[in-house]
Short mmCIF file of C-alpha atoms in Angstrom, two decimals:
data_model
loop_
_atom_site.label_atom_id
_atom_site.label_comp_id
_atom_site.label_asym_id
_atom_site.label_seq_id
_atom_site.Cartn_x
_atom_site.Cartn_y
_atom_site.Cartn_z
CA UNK A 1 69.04 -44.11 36.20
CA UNK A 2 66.50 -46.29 34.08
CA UNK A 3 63.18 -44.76 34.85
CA UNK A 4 60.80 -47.53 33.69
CA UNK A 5 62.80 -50.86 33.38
CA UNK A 6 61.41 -54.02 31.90
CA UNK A 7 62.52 -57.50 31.82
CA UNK A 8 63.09 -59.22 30.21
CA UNK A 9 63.81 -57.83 26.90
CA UNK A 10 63.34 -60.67 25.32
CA UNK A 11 61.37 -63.67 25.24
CA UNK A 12 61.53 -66.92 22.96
CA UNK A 13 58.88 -69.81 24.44
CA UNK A 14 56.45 -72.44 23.24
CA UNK A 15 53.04 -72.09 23.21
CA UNK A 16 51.24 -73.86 25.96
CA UNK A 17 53.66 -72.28 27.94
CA UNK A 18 53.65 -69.58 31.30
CA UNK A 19 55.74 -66.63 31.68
CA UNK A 20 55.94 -63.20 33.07
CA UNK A 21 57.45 -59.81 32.27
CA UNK A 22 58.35 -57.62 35.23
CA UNK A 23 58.52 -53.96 35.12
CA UNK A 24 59.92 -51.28 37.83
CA UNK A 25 59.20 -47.25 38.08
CA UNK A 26 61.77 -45.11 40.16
CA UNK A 27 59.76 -41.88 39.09
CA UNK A 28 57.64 -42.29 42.01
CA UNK A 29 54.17 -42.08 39.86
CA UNK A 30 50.92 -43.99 40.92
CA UNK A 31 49.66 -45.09 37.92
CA UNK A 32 51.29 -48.46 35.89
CA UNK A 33 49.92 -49.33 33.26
CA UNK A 34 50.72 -52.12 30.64
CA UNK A 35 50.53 -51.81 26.68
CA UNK A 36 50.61 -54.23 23.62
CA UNK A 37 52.18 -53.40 20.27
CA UNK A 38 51.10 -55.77 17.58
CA UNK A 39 52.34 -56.83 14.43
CA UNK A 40 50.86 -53.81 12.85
CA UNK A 41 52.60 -51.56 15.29
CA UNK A 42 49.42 -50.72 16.96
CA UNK A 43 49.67 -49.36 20.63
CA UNK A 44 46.90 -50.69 22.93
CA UNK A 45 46.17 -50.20 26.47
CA UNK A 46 45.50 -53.77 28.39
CA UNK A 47 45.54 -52.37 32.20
CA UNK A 48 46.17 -50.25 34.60
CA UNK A 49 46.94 -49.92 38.27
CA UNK A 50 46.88 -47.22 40.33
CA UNK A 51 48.16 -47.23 43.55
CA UNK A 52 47.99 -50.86 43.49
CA UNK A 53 44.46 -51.14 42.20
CA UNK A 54 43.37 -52.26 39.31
CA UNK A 55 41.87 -49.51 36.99
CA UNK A 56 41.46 -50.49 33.51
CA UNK A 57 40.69 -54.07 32.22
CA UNK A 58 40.50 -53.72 28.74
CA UNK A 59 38.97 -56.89 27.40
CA UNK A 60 41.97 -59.00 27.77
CA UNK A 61 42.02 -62.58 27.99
CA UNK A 62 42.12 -64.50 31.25
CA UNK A 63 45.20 -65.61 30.94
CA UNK A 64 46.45 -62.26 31.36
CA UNK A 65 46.82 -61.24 35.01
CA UNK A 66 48.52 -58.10 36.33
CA UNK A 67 49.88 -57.75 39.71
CA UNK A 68 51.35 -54.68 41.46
CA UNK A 69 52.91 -55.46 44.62
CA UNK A 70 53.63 -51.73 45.10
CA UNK A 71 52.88 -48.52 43.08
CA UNK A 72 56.26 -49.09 42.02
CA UNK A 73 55.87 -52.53 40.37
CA UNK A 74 53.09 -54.02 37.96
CA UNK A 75 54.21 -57.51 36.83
CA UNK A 76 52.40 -59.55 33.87
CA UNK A 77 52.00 -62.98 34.09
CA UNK A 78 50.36 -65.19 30.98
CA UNK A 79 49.26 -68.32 30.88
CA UNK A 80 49.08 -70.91 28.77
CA UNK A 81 51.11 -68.37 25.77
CA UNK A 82 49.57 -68.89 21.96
CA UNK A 83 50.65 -67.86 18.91
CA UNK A 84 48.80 -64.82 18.92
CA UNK A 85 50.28 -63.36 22.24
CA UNK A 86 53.71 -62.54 20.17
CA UNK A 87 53.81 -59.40 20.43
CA UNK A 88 55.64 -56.25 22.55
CA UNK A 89 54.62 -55.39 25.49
CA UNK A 90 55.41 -52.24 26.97
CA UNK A 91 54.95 -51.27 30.66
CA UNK A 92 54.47 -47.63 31.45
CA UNK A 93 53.96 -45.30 34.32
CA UNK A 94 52.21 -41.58 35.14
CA UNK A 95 51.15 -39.41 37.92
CA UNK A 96 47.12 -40.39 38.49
CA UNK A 97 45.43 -38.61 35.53
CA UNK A 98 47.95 -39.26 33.47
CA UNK A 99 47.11 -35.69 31.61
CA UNK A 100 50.98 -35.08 31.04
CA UNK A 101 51.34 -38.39 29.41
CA UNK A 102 53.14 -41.58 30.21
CA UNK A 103 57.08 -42.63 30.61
CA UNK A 104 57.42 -45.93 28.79
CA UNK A 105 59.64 -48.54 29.61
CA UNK A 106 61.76 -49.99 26.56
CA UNK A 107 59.48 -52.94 26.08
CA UNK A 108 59.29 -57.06 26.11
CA UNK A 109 59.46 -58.69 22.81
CA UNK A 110 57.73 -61.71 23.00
CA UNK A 111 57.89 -64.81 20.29
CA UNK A 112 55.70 -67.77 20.83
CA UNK A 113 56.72 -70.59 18.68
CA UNK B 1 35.75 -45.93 13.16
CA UNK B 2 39.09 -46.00 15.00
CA UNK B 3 39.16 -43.54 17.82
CA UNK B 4 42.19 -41.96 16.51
CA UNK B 5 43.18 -41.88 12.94
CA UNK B 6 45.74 -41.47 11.25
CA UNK B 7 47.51 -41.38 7.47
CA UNK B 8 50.66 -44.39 8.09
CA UNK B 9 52.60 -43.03 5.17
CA UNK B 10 55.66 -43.15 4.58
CA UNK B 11 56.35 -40.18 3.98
CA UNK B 12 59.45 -39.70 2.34
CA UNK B 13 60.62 -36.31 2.13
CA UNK B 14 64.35 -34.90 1.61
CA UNK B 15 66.58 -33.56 4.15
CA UNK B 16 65.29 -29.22 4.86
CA UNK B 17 62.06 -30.15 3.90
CA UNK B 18 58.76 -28.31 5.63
CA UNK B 19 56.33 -32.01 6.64
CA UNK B 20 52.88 -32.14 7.80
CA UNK B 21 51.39 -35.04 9.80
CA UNK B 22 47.58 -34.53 10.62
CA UNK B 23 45.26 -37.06 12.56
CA UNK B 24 41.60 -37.22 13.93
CA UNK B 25 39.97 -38.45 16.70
CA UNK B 26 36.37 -40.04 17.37
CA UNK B 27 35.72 -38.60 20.81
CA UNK B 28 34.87 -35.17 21.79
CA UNK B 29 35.52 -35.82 25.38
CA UNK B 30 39.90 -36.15 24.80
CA UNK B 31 40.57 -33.90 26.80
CA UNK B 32 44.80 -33.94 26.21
CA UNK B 33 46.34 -34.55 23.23
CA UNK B 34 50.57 -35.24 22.34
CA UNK B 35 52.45 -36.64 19.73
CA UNK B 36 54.75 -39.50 20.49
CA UNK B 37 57.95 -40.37 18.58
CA UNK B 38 58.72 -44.48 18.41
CA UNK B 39 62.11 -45.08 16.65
CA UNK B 40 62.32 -48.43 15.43
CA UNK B 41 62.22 -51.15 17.96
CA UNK B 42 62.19 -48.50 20.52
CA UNK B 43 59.09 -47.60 22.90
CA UNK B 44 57.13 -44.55 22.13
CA UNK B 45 58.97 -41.12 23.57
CA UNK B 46 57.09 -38.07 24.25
CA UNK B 47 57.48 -35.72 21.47
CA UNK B 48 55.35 -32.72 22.12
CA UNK B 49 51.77 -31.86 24.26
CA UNK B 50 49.15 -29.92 22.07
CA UNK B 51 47.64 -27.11 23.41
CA UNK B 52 44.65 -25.32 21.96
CA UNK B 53 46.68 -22.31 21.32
CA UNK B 54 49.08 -24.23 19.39
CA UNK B 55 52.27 -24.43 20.42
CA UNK B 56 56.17 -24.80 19.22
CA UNK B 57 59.12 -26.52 20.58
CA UNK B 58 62.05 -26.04 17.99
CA UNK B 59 61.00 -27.12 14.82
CA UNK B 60 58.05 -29.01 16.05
CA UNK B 61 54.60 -26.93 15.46
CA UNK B 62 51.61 -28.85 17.00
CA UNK B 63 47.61 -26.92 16.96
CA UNK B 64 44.62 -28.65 17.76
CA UNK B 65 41.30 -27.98 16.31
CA UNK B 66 38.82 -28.78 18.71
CA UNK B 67 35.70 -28.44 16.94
CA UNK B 68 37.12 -30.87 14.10
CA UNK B 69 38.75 -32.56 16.26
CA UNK B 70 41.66 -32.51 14.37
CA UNK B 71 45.65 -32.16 15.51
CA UNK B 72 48.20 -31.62 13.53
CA UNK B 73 52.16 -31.64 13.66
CA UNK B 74 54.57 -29.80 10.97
CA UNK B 75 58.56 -30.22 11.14
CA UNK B 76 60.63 -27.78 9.79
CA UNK B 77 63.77 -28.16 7.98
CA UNK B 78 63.76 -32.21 8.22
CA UNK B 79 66.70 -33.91 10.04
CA UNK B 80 67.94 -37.33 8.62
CA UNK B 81 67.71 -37.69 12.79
CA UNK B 82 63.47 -37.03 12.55
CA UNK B 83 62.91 -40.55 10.54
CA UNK B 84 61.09 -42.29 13.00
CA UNK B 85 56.81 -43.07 13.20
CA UNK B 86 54.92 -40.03 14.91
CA UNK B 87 52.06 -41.11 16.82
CA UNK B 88 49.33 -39.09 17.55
CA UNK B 89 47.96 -39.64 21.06
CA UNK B 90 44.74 -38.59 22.60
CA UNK B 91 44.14 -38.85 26.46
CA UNK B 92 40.37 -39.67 28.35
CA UNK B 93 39.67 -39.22 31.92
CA UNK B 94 36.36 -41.32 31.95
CA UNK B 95 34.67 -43.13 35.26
CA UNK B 96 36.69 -46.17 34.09
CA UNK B 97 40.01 -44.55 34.37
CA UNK B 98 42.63 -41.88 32.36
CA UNK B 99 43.82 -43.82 29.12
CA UNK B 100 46.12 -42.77 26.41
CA UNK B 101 44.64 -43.51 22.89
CA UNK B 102 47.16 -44.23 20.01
CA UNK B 103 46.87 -44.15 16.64
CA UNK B 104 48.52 -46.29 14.01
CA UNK B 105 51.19 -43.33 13.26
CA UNK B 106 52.90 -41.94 10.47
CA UNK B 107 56.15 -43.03 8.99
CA UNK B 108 58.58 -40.62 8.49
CA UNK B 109 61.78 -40.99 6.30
CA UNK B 110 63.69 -38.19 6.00
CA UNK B 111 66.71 -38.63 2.90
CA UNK B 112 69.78 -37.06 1.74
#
């Protein structure tokens, strides 16, 4: 039933380390599209794919790469985590436009210690 | 200047009270607009699109001023159920690609 599932829901690692966060759409959009709440609770866009190209980069580090097998799947792999990556990260997904809004998955919580 | 601003609160307000949330954004080109609930810990849930007309869903008023570029949500007769941060949202279709903007939201607690 989920319509945007993430995994995992949580994440405890060290810094130095690599690790990704998966997310799946069953609502059959195009567009994927990954977000990252900070400490402040701010909401900001990092990518997204549509139709399994890339879209939007938004001035995210290198060690952040997105891949989307499918429309139905965008996947976010880091490298090398640092302190500063804690964070949430929440996937979502829309029809191309997006101009009805987005379905967001429940999010990743990640702690680098 | 953030692109879209505004007030964090918290408003606290008791239960069957009338609450205002208003917010601004930076470019004229948004072309939708919405307001987003996030419960604590929880991801952001549509709340409401805002038309230019204004529009109602229950006790949910949004209106949209496009020439001040100002939206605005007002709940009526406050649930203990509407605490939660109300995020104002503004959506760009540029040659880059759509994006939803969100602000910082406003923190709404709603007490007996």
């Amino acid at each position: 039933d989920t319509a945007v599932s993430q995994t995992p829901k949580y994440l405890v690692t060290q810094m130095g380390n690599d690790k990704s966060i998966k997310c799946e759409q069953n609502l059959g959009h195009d567009t994927m599209y990954w977000y990252k709440q900070d400490s402040k609770k701010f909401l900001k866009i990092m990518f997204s794919y549509n139709n399994k190209e890339l879209i939007i980069n938004e001035t995210v580090p290198n060690r952040f790469s997105p891949k989307s097998p499918d429309k139905a799947h965008l996947n976010l792999h880091i490298n090398s985590l640092e302190l500063g990556d804690s964070a949430v990260y929440f996937c979502a997904s829309s029809y191309r436009g997006g101009s009805y809004g987005y379905t967001f998955g429940s999010g990743t919580r990640l702690t680098v210690v | 200047r953030k692109e879209v601003e505004q007030d964090p609160g918290p408003f606290n307000v008791p239960e069957g009270a009338t609450v205002a949330f208003n917010c601004t954004y930076s470019n004229s080109a948004s072309q939708s607009f919405f307001w987003y609930r996030q419960d604590c810990r929880k991801e952001p849930k549509l709340l409401m699109s805002v038309y230019s007309s204004g529009n109602e869903d229950g006790r949910f008023t949004a209106q949209l001023n496009r020439a001040s570029q100002y939206i605005s949500l007002l709940i009526r007769d406050s649930k203990l159920s509407d605490s939660a941060t109300y995020l104002c949202v503004v959506y760009i279709l540029t040659g880059g690609g759509n994006k939803l903007t969100f602000g910082t939201g406003t923190q709404l607690k709603v007490e007996l």
